[in-house]
mmCIF file of C-alpha atoms and ligand atoms in Angstrom:
data_model
loop_
_atom_site.group_PDB
_atom_site.id
_atom_site.type_symbol
_atom_site.label_atom_id
_atom_site.label_comp_id
_atom_site.label_asym_id
_atom_site.label_seq_id
_atom_site.Cartn_x
_atom_site.Cartn_y
_atom_site.Cartn_z
ATOM 1 C CA MET A 1 -7.590 10.970 17.261
ATOM 2 C CA PRO A 2 -4.525 12.174 15.715
ATOM 3 C CA ASN A 3 -4.345 14.603 12.823
ATOM 4 C CA HIS A 4 -5.504 13.117 9.601
ATOM 5 C CA PHE A 5 -5.471 13.792 6.082
ATOM 6 C CA ASP A 6 -8.764 15.789 5.663
ATOM 7 C CA GLY A 7 -11.071 16.694 2.989
ATOM 8 C CA GLY A 8 -12.646 13.296 2.251
ATOM 9 C CA ASP A 9 -16.012 13.076 0.979
ATOM 10 C CA LEU A 10 -18.118 10.693 -0.724
ATOM 11 C CA LYS A 11 -15.976 10.308 -4.096
ATOM 12 C CA THR A 12 -13.316 9.529 -1.571
ATOM 13 C CA ALA A 13 -15.149 6.313 -0.248
ATOM 14 C CA ALA A 14 -15.976 5.597 -4.013
ATOM 15 C CA LYS A 15 -12.329 5.669 -4.658
ATOM 16 C CA LEU A 16 -11.348 3.453 -1.825
ATOM 17 C CA VAL A 17 -14.357 1.039 -3.200
ATOM 18 C CA ILE A 18 -12.696 0.710 -6.386
ATOM 19 C CA LEU A 19 -9.226 0.191 -5.244
ATOM 20 C CA GLU A 20 -10.295 -2.418 -2.780
ATOM 21 C CA GLU A 21 -12.168 -4.289 -5.447
ATOM 22 C CA SER A 22 -9.570 -3.808 -7.947
ATOM 23 C CA LEU A 23 -6.801 -5.662 -5.272
ATOM 24 C CA ASP A 24 -9.505 -8.144 -4.660
ATOM 25 C CA ILE A 25 -9.292 -9.307 -8.105
ATOM 26 C CA TYR A 26 -5.543 -8.432 -8.787
ATOM 27 C CA THR A 27 -4.538 -10.714 -5.894
ATOM 28 C CA THR A 28 -6.730 -13.649 -6.903
ATOM 29 C CA ILE A 29 -5.386 -13.673 -10.354
ATOM 30 C CA MET A 30 -1.724 -13.369 -9.429
ATOM 31 C CA ASP A 31 -1.889 -15.778 -6.329
ATOM 32 C CA ALA A 32 -3.270 -17.942 -9.070
ATOM 33 C CA ASN A 33 -0.746 -17.476 -11.866
ATOM 34 C CA TRP A 34 2.392 -15.508 -10.698
ATOM 35 C CA THR A 35 5.277 -17.651 -9.335
ATOM 36 C CA HIS A 36 7.448 -14.708 -8.439
ATOM 37 C CA GLN A 37 6.418 -11.884 -5.739
ATOM 38 C CA ASN A 38 3.808 -9.289 -5.785
ATOM 39 C CA TRP A 39 4.462 -5.918 -4.345
ATOM 40 C CA TYR A 40 2.330 -3.333 -3.380
ATOM 41 C CA VAL A 41 3.500 0.047 -4.177
ATOM 42 C CA ASP A 42 1.697 3.344 -2.719
ATOM 43 C CA THR A 43 3.148 6.659 -3.734
ATOM 44 C CA HIS A 44 1.006 8.845 -1.847
ATOM 45 C CA ALA A 45 0.260 6.668 1.193
ATOM 46 C CA GLY A 46 -1.280 9.893 3.627
ATOM 47 C CA THR A 47 -1.697 9.266 7.355
ATOM 48 C CA GLY A 48 -3.842 5.967 6.998
ATOM 49 C CA LYS A 49 -6.973 7.653 7.472
ATOM 50 C CA THR A 50 -8.902 10.240 5.876
ATOM 51 C CA GLN A 51 -11.084 12.766 8.023
ATOM 52 C CA VAL A 52 -14.222 13.282 6.292
ATOM 53 C CA GLU A 53 -15.426 17.033 5.864
ATOM 54 C CA ASP A 54 -17.349 18.252 8.675
ATOM 55 C CA GLY A 55 -17.971 15.015 9.806
ATOM 56 C CA GLY A 56 -15.471 13.789 12.292
ATOM 57 C CA ILE A 57 -15.523 10.682 10.796
ATOM 58 C CA HIS A 58 -12.295 8.895 9.599
ATOM 59 C CA LEU A 59 -12.169 6.665 6.421
ATOM 60 C CA ASP A 60 -9.868 3.479 6.446
ATOM 61 C CA GLY A 61 -7.275 4.684 3.632
ATOM 62 C CA SER A 62 -5.353 2.895 0.915
ATOM 63 C CA ALA A 63 -2.528 1.573 3.518
ATOM 64 C CA ILE A 64 -4.755 0.154 5.981
ATOM 65 C CA ILE A 65 -6.947 -1.627 3.215
ATOM 66 C CA ALA A 66 -3.888 -2.984 1.607
ATOM 67 C CA ILE A 67 -2.356 -4.196 4.560
ATOM 68 C CA ASP A 68 -5.488 -5.567 6.285
ATOM 69 C CA GLU A 69 -7.307 -7.214 3.401
ATOM 70 C CA TYR A 70 -4.175 -8.430 1.606
ATOM 71 C CA ALA A 71 -1.263 -9.079 3.823
ATOM 72 C CA ASP A 72 -1.302 -12.574 2.622
ATOM 73 C CA SER A 73 -0.946 -12.025 -1.147
ATOM 74 C CA PHE A 74 1.673 -9.369 -1.328
ATOM 75 C CA ASP A 75 5.012 -10.234 -0.358
ATOM 76 C CA ARG A 76 6.004 -6.452 0.285
ATOM 77 C CA PHE A 77 4.511 -3.420 0.950
ATOM 78 C CA TYR A 78 6.341 0.093 -0.273
ATOM 79 C CA PHE A 79 4.822 3.368 1.250
ATOM 80 C CA TYR A 80 5.908 6.857 0.158
ATOM 81 C CA GLU A 81 4.883 9.951 1.917
ATOM 82 C CA LEU A 82 6.390 13.172 1.449
ATOM 83 C CA ASP A 83 4.919 15.429 4.731
ATOM 84 C CA GLU A 84 6.793 14.284 7.671
ATOM 85 C CA ASN A 85 3.802 14.872 10.166
ATOM 86 C CA HIS A 86 1.827 12.526 7.808
ATOM 87 C CA PHE A 87 4.590 9.983 7.690
ATOM 88 C CA GLU A 88 4.728 10.051 11.492
ATOM 89 C CA THR A 89 1.011 9.810 11.731
ATOM 90 C CA LEU A 90 1.006 6.959 9.189
ATOM 91 C CA VAL A 91 3.531 5.087 11.229
ATOM 92 C CA ASP A 92 1.843 5.294 14.397
ATOM 93 C CA THR A 93 -1.866 4.388 12.784
ATOM 94 C CA LEU A 94 -0.111 1.500 11.177
ATOM 95 C CA SER A 95 1.307 0.511 14.585
ATOM 96 C CA ASP A 96 -1.765 0.839 16.381
ATOM 97 C CA GLU A 97 -3.963 -0.904 13.716
ATOM 98 C CA PHE A 98 -2.035 -3.857 13.280
ATOM 99 C CA GLY A 99 0.016 -4.203 16.397
ATOM 100 C CA LEU A 100 3.442 -3.481 14.355
ATOM 101 C CA ASP A 101 6.556 -2.356 15.925
ATOM 102 C CA PHE A 102 8.423 -0.214 13.364
ATOM 103 C CA ASP A 103 12.061 0.514 13.613
ATOM 104 C CA VAL A 104 12.299 4.158 12.280
ATOM 105 C CA GLY A 105 15.416 6.080 11.316
ATOM 106 C CA PRO A 106 17.543 7.630 8.618
ATOM 107 C CA VAL A 107 17.998 5.266 5.590
ATOM 108 C CA ASP A 108 21.254 3.472 5.303
ATOM 109 C CA VAL A 109 22.597 4.357 2.049
ATOM 110 C CA ASP A 110 25.486 6.761 0.851
ATOM 111 C CA GLY A 111 24.348 10.329 -0.198
ATOM 112 C CA GLU A 112 20.644 9.545 0.673
ATOM 113 C CA ASP A 113 19.173 11.344 3.500
ATOM 114 C CA PHE A 114 15.401 10.450 4.509
ATOM 115 C CA LEU A 115 13.488 8.362 7.172
ATOM 116 C CA VAL A 116 12.398 4.929 6.574
ATOM 117 C CA ALA A 117 10.398 3.141 9.022
ATOM 118 C CA ARG A 118 10.594 -0.659 8.889
ATOM 119 C CA ALA A 119 8.887 -3.795 9.491
ATOM 120 C CA GLU A 120 9.448 -7.274 8.770
ATOM 121 C CA ASN A 121 6.063 -9.241 9.350
ATOM 122 C CA PRO A 122 4.434 -8.253 6.946
ATOM 123 C CA TYR A 123 7.301 -6.142 4.841
ATOM 124 C CA ILE A 124 6.742 -2.973 5.068
ATOM 125 C CA ARG A 125 8.824 0.243 4.124
ATOM 126 C CA ILE A 126 7.416 3.389 4.533
ATOM 127 C CA MET A 127 9.830 6.312 3.096
ATOM 128 C CA GLN A 128 9.714 9.832 3.900
ATOM 129 C CA MET A 129 10.376 11.384 0.593
ATOM 130 C CA ASP A 130 9.147 12.342 -2.989
ATOM 131 C CA SER A 131 7.634 9.180 -4.356
ATOM 132 C CA ASN A 132 8.819 10.405 -7.881
ATOM 133 C CA ASP A 133 12.464 10.092 -6.738
ATOM 134 C CA GLY A 134 11.494 6.650 -4.769
ATOM 135 C CA VAL A 135 9.378 4.952 -7.401
ATOM 136 C CA SER A 136 11.819 5.700 -9.840
ATOM 137 C CA PHE A 137 14.545 4.456 -7.887
ATOM 138 C CA LEU A 138 12.928 1.313 -6.803
ATOM 139 C CA ALA A 139 11.721 0.565 -10.444
ATOM 140 C CA GLU A 140 15.366 0.987 -11.741
ATOM 141 C CA HIS A 141 17.053 -1.022 -8.950
ATOM 142 C CA ALA A 142 14.720 -3.940 -7.746
ATOM 143 C CA ALA A 143 14.299 -7.273 -9.511
ATOM 144 C CA GLU A 144 12.296 -7.049 -12.498
ATOM 145 C CA ARG A 145 10.511 -10.043 -12.165
ATOM 146 C CA HIS A 146 7.941 -9.079 -8.915
ATOM 147 C CA HIS A 147 4.975 -7.691 -10.317
ATOM 148 C CA TRP A 148 3.567 -4.546 -8.597
ATOM 149 C CA PHE A 149 0.149 -3.142 -8.058
ATOM 150 C CA THR A 150 1.129 0.730 -7.772
ATOM 151 C CA PHE A 151 -1.463 2.884 -6.399
ATOM 152 C CA ILE A 152 -0.974 6.546 -7.118
ATOM 153 C CA ASP A 153 -3.179 8.940 -5.025
ATOM 154 C CA PRO A 154 -2.102 12.540 -5.087
ATOM 155 C CA LYS A 155 -4.174 15.738 -3.971
ATOM 156 C CA GLY A 156 -2.673 18.140 -6.509
ATOM 157 C CA LEU A 157 -0.399 17.896 -9.356
ATOM 158 C CA THR A 158 2.568 16.207 -7.657
ATOM 159 C CA ALA A 159 2.489 13.036 -9.718
ATOM 160 C CA LYS A 160 4.948 13.267 -12.461
ATOM 161 C CA ARG A 161 4.400 11.998 -15.860
ATOM 162 C CA ASP A 162 8.036 11.055 -16.070
ATOM 163 C CA THR A 163 7.361 8.841 -13.070
ATOM 164 C CA LEU A 164 4.355 7.047 -14.611
ATOM 165 C CA ASP A 165 6.564 6.735 -17.903
ATOM 166 C CA THR A 166 9.727 4.886 -15.693
ATOM 167 C CA LEU A 167 6.628 2.482 -14.118
ATOM 168 C CA ILE A 168 5.264 1.580 -17.320
ATOM 169 C CA ASP A 169 8.830 1.151 -18.976
ATOM 170 C CA ARG A 170 9.330 -1.348 -16.183
ATOM 171 C CA GLY A 171 6.397 -3.499 -17.214
ATOM 172 C CA ASN A 172 5.014 -6.345 -14.692
ATOM 173 C CA MET A 173 3.103 -3.634 -13.352
ATOM 174 C CA ASP A 174 -0.648 -2.487 -12.754
ATOM 175 C CA ILE A 175 -1.409 1.317 -12.155
ATOM 176 C CA LEU A 176 -4.494 2.855 -10.593
ATOM 177 C CA LEU A 177 -4.028 6.385 -10.351
ATOM 178 C CA ASN A 178 -5.949 9.254 -9.366
ATOM 179 C CA TYR A 179 -5.757 11.961 -12.137
ATOM 180 C CA GLN A 180 -6.619 15.663 -10.517
ATOM 181 C CA THR A 181 -8.938 16.474 -13.313
ATOM 182 C CA THR A 182 -10.209 19.817 -11.610
ATOM 183 C CA GLY A 183 -6.769 20.608 -10.869
ATOM 184 C CA ILE A 184 -5.331 20.146 -14.155
ATOM 185 C CA MET A 185 -8.304 22.562 -15.572
ATOM 186 C CA ARG A 186 -7.653 25.169 -12.813
ATOM 187 C CA SER A 187 -3.836 24.884 -13.531
ATOM 188 C CA ALA A 188 -4.286 25.074 -17.367
ATOM 189 C CA ALA A 189 -6.335 28.447 -16.595
ATOM 190 C CA ALA A 190 -3.511 30.026 -14.579
ATOM 191 C CA GLU A 191 -0.360 31.062 -16.252
ATOM 192 C CA HIS A 192 1.745 30.550 -12.981
ATOM 193 C CA ALA A 193 0.575 26.880 -12.727
ATOM 194 C CA HIS A 194 1.515 25.793 -16.462
ATOM 195 C CA GLY A 195 4.545 24.261 -15.212
ATOM 196 C CA ALA A 196 2.468 21.610 -12.837
ATOM 197 C CA VAL A 197 0.398 20.840 -15.843
ATOM 198 C CA THR A 198 3.232 20.342 -17.878
ATOM 199 C CA ARG A 199 4.934 18.024 -15.382
ATOM 200 C CA THR A 200 1.771 16.177 -15.046
ATOM 201 C CA MET A 201 0.953 15.636 -18.790
ATOM 202 C CA GLY A 202 4.800 15.129 -19.793
ATOM 203 C CA ASP A 203 4.886 18.108 -22.468
ATOM 204 C CA GLU A 204 3.554 21.391 -23.429
ATOM 205 C CA ASP A 205 1.275 19.830 -25.955
ATOM 206 C CA TRP A 206 -2.115 20.451 -23.946
ATOM 207 C CA PRO A 207 -4.877 22.497 -24.412
ATOM 208 C CA ASN A 208 -5.291 25.849 -22.268
ATOM 209 C CA ALA A 209 -8.978 25.905 -22.064
ATOM 210 C CA ALA A 210 -10.627 22.598 -22.780
ATOM 211 C CA SER A 211 -13.582 20.643 -21.016
ATOM 212 C CA SER A 212 -12.995 18.235 -18.049
ATOM 213 C CA ASP A 213 -13.686 15.179 -20.492
ATOM 214 C CA GLU A 214 -11.211 16.710 -22.807
ATOM 215 C CA TYR A 215 -8.408 16.916 -20.564
ATOM 216 C CA VAL A 216 -8.877 13.097 -19.145
ATOM 217 C CA GLU A 217 -8.675 12.075 -23.069
ATOM 218 C CA VAL A 218 -5.414 14.183 -23.388
ATOM 219 C CA TYR A 219 -3.990 12.415 -20.699
ATOM 220 C CA LYS A 220 -5.234 8.973 -21.268
ATOM 221 C CA SER A 221 -3.942 9.269 -25.309
ATOM 222 C CA LYS A 222 -0.528 10.470 -23.717
ATOM 223 C CA LEU A 223 -0.351 7.285 -21.425
ATOM 224 C CA GLU A 224 -1.292 5.271 -24.658
ATOM 225 C CA GLU A 225 1.594 6.345 -26.617
ATOM 226 C CA ASN A 226 2.802 3.192 -24.956
ATOM 227 C CA GLU A 227 0.801 0.789 -26.379
ATOM 228 C CA SER A 228 1.408 -1.950 -24.337
ATOM 229 C CA ILE A 229 -1.204 -0.559 -22.063
ATOM 230 C CA ALA A 230 -3.539 0.947 -24.283
ATOM 231 C CA PRO A 231 -6.614 1.378 -24.057
ATOM 232 C CA VAL A 232 -6.358 2.798 -20.483
ATOM 233 C CA LYS A 233 -9.834 3.024 -18.715
ATOM 234 C CA SER A 234 -10.744 5.583 -16.041
ATOM 235 C CA LYS A 235 -14.050 6.534 -14.330
ATOM 236 C CA GLU A 236 -14.994 9.795 -13.373
ATOM 237 C CA LEU A 237 -15.587 10.778 -9.654
ATOM 238 C CA VAL A 238 -17.750 13.497 -8.699
ATOM 239 C CA SER A 239 -19.618 13.508 -5.236
ATOM 240 C CA PRO A 240 -23.327 13.652 -5.852
ATOM 241 C CA ASN A 241 -23.603 16.041 -3.157
ATOM 242 C CA ASP A 242 -20.863 18.372 -4.291
ATOM 243 C CA GLN A 243 -19.856 18.606 -7.836
ATOM 244 C CA ARG A 244 -17.348 21.122 -7.492
ATOM 245 C CA VAL A 245 -14.172 18.878 -7.596
ATOM 246 C CA ARG A 246 -13.818 16.065 -10.244
ATOM 247 C CA PHE A 247 -10.915 13.418 -10.450
ATOM 248 C CA ASP A 248 -10.900 10.364 -12.443
ATOM 249 C CA LEU A 249 -9.523 7.020 -11.790
ATOM 250 C CA VAL A 250 -7.330 5.768 -14.206
ATOM 251 C CA PHE A 251 -6.312 1.949 -14.582
ATOM 252 C CA ALA A 252 -3.100 0.961 -17.041
ATOM 253 C CA CYS A 253 -2.505 -2.569 -17.523
ATOM 254 C CA THR A 254 -0.916 -4.932 -20.095
ATOM 255 C CA ASN A 255 -3.683 -7.350 -19.303
ATOM 256 C CA ASN A 256 -6.799 -7.107 -21.435
ATOM 257 C CA GLN A 257 -8.747 -9.583 -19.184
ATOM 258 C CA VAL A 258 -7.821 -7.540 -16.135
ATOM 259 C CA ARG A 259 -8.434 -4.168 -17.949
ATOM 260 C CA ASN A 260 -11.906 -5.446 -18.571
ATOM 261 C CA ILE A 261 -12.524 -6.424 -15.065
ATOM 262 C CA VAL A 262 -11.454 -3.265 -13.719
ATOM 263 C CA GLU A 263 -13.535 -1.416 -15.669
ATOM 264 C CA ASP A 264 -16.168 -3.503 -14.694
ATOM 265 C CA ILE A 265 -15.789 -2.508 -11.179
ATOM 266 C CA MET A 266 -15.291 1.175 -12.065
ATOM 267 C CA GLN A 267 -18.690 1.471 -14.032
ATOM 268 C CA GLN A 268 -20.700 -0.816 -11.705
ATOM 269 C CA GLU A 269 -24.003 0.739 -10.916
ATOM 270 C CA GLU A 270 -23.681 0.069 -6.770
ATOM 271 C CA LEU A 271 -20.567 2.272 -6.645
ATOM 272 C CA TRP A 272 -22.102 5.095 -4.952
ATOM 273 C CA SER A 273 -24.418 2.605 -2.283
ATOM 274 C CA LYS A 274 -21.035 0.896 -1.495
ATOM 275 C CA ALA A 275 -19.595 4.314 -1.079
ATOM 276 C CA ASN A 276 -22.535 5.343 1.007
ATOM 277 C CA ASP A 277 -22.009 1.977 3.223
ATOM 278 C CA LYS A 278 -18.474 2.895 3.963
ATOM 279 C CA PHE A 279 -19.544 6.175 5.539
ATOM 280 C CA GLY A 280 -21.967 4.002 7.278
ATOM 281 C CA GLN A 281 -19.200 1.735 8.703
ATOM 282 C CA SER A 282 -17.704 4.713 9.863
ATOM 283 C CA GLY A 283 -20.850 5.743 11.575
ATOM 284 C CA LEU A 284 -21.918 8.713 9.251
ATOM 285 C CA GLY A 285 -24.757 6.695 7.891
ATOM 286 C CA ASP A 286 -26.438 7.872 4.583
ATOM 287 C CA TRP A 287 -24.695 10.768 2.947
ATOM 288 C CA CYS A 288 -26.727 11.428 0.023
HETATM 289 C C1 LIG B 301 -4.641 12.192 -1.262
HETATM 290 S S1 LIG B 301 -3.565 11.977 0.047
HETATM 291 C C2 LIG B 301 -3.279 10.404 -0.029
HETATM 292 C C3 LIG B 301 -4.336 9.364 0.780
HETATM 293 C C4 LIG B 301 -4.126 7.963 0.797
HETATM 294 N N1 LIG B 301 -3.832 7.309 -0.371
HETATM 295 C C5 LIG B 301 -5.505 7.269 1.361
HETATM 296 O O1 LIG B 301 -6.136 6.836 0.710
HETATM 297 O O2 LIG B 301 -5.438 7.315 3.143
HETATM 298 C C6 LIG B 301 -2.092 12.617 -0.780
HETATM 299 C C7 LIG B 301 -0.926 12.419 0.399
HETATM 300 O O3 LIG B 301 0.406 12.435 -0.624
HETATM 301 C C8 LIG B 301 1.511 12.937 -0.008
HETATM 302 N N2 LIG B 301 2.290 13.797 -0.879
HETATM 303 C C9 LIG B 301 2.143 14.955 -1.866
HETATM 304 N N3 LIG B 301 3.115 14.742 -2.410
HETATM 305 C C10 LIG B 301 3.917 13.659 -2.674
HETATM 306 C C11 LIG B 301 5.102 13.204 -3.310
HETATM 307 N N4 LIG B 301 5.971 14.243 -4.034
HETATM 308 N N5 LIG B 301 5.560 12.132 -2.720
HETATM 309 C C12 LIG B 301 4.872 11.488 -1.770
HETATM 310 N N6 LIG B 301 3.767 11.964 -0.818
HETATM 311 C C13 LIG B 301 3.236 12.703 -1.351
HETATM 312 C C14 LIG B 301 0.468 14.428 0.725
HETATM 313 O O4 LIG B 301 1.557 14.616 1.988
HETATM 314 C C15 LIG B 301 -0.936 13.563 1.186
HETATM 315 O O5 LIG B 301 -0.330 12.913 2.534
#
C-alpha cells in the first residue's frame, strides 16, 4: 500500500458521508435542471485515501468518491494537491482504482511551472500546485456558465478567505468546506500564528480568545457578508472517541432549498452510525 495521507478517524468518515450525500443531492438536482456543464473541483485532493490512526485502515477519500459514484454527472474533475509525493500517490491511486492512464508532465502555459496529470475519460486534471492560486485562476478564466461543486478540505490553515471570496463572487458554485476550528483556536492563541488566522478569516477583526462556537460563528458571518449565500450552514464534527480536535463542515450555496437539504444531511441522527459503517467497509468494524 503506498504512503497515504494519515491521521484519519471517525470524524474523517463522517465528513466523507456528508460529502457523498451532498454530491448525491447536488448531482440529482443538477442533472434534472442544469443545461450547461457541472464540474467537481477539489482544492485539497490528498492521496486518494486516508489512513486511519493506528488502524492500518484506508478510507476512500474525496477524489475516489467523486469519480467512482458521479463520473456520469460531472463533465470535468479538477484536483489540486500541493505536496509532490501526495500528487504522485494520487495519480497512482486513481490509475489503479479506475484503470486510467494519466499523461503527466509540466503544464503547457507560458510563465507557469507546475505538474499536471491529465486523463480524458472521465476528464480529469490533477495540478501539483497551491490551490489558492489554482482555483482563483480557474474561476477567473473558465466559462462562467458551468456550475461547480467545490470541496475545500485542508488540514491546517491553508484555505485563504481571498480564495473563498473569488469563488463566491464567481457564482454558479456550491462550496463544502472543512473549517479548522481547533486549528483556528490554537493559532489565535499563539502570536506567531496570527497571520494564518488573518489569511483564513480575511481580515484582522477576530477575537484572540473565544470559544470554538464563537470562532465558527465569526467565520460564517464573514462569509455571509456576501448576502447571496446567507445563511451559511455548518456542522460540528468531533469524534466521539477523541474530542481533542474539532472541525466544522461549512456549506455555502445560493439556493435556499439545496442549503436546507444539505443541512438535513449534516444534522441527521444516523451520521455517526453511517461513519462507523465506512470503517466497517474498510474492515475495522465498530469504532465507538
Ligand atoms: C485533509 S487532506 C485532503 C484529504 C482528501 N480531501 C480526501 O478526502 O482524501 C489535505 C491535503 O491538502 C494538501 N494541501 C495543503 N495545502 C494545500 C494547498 N495550498 N493547495 C493544495 N493542496 C494543499 C495536503 O498536502 C494534503 O494532502
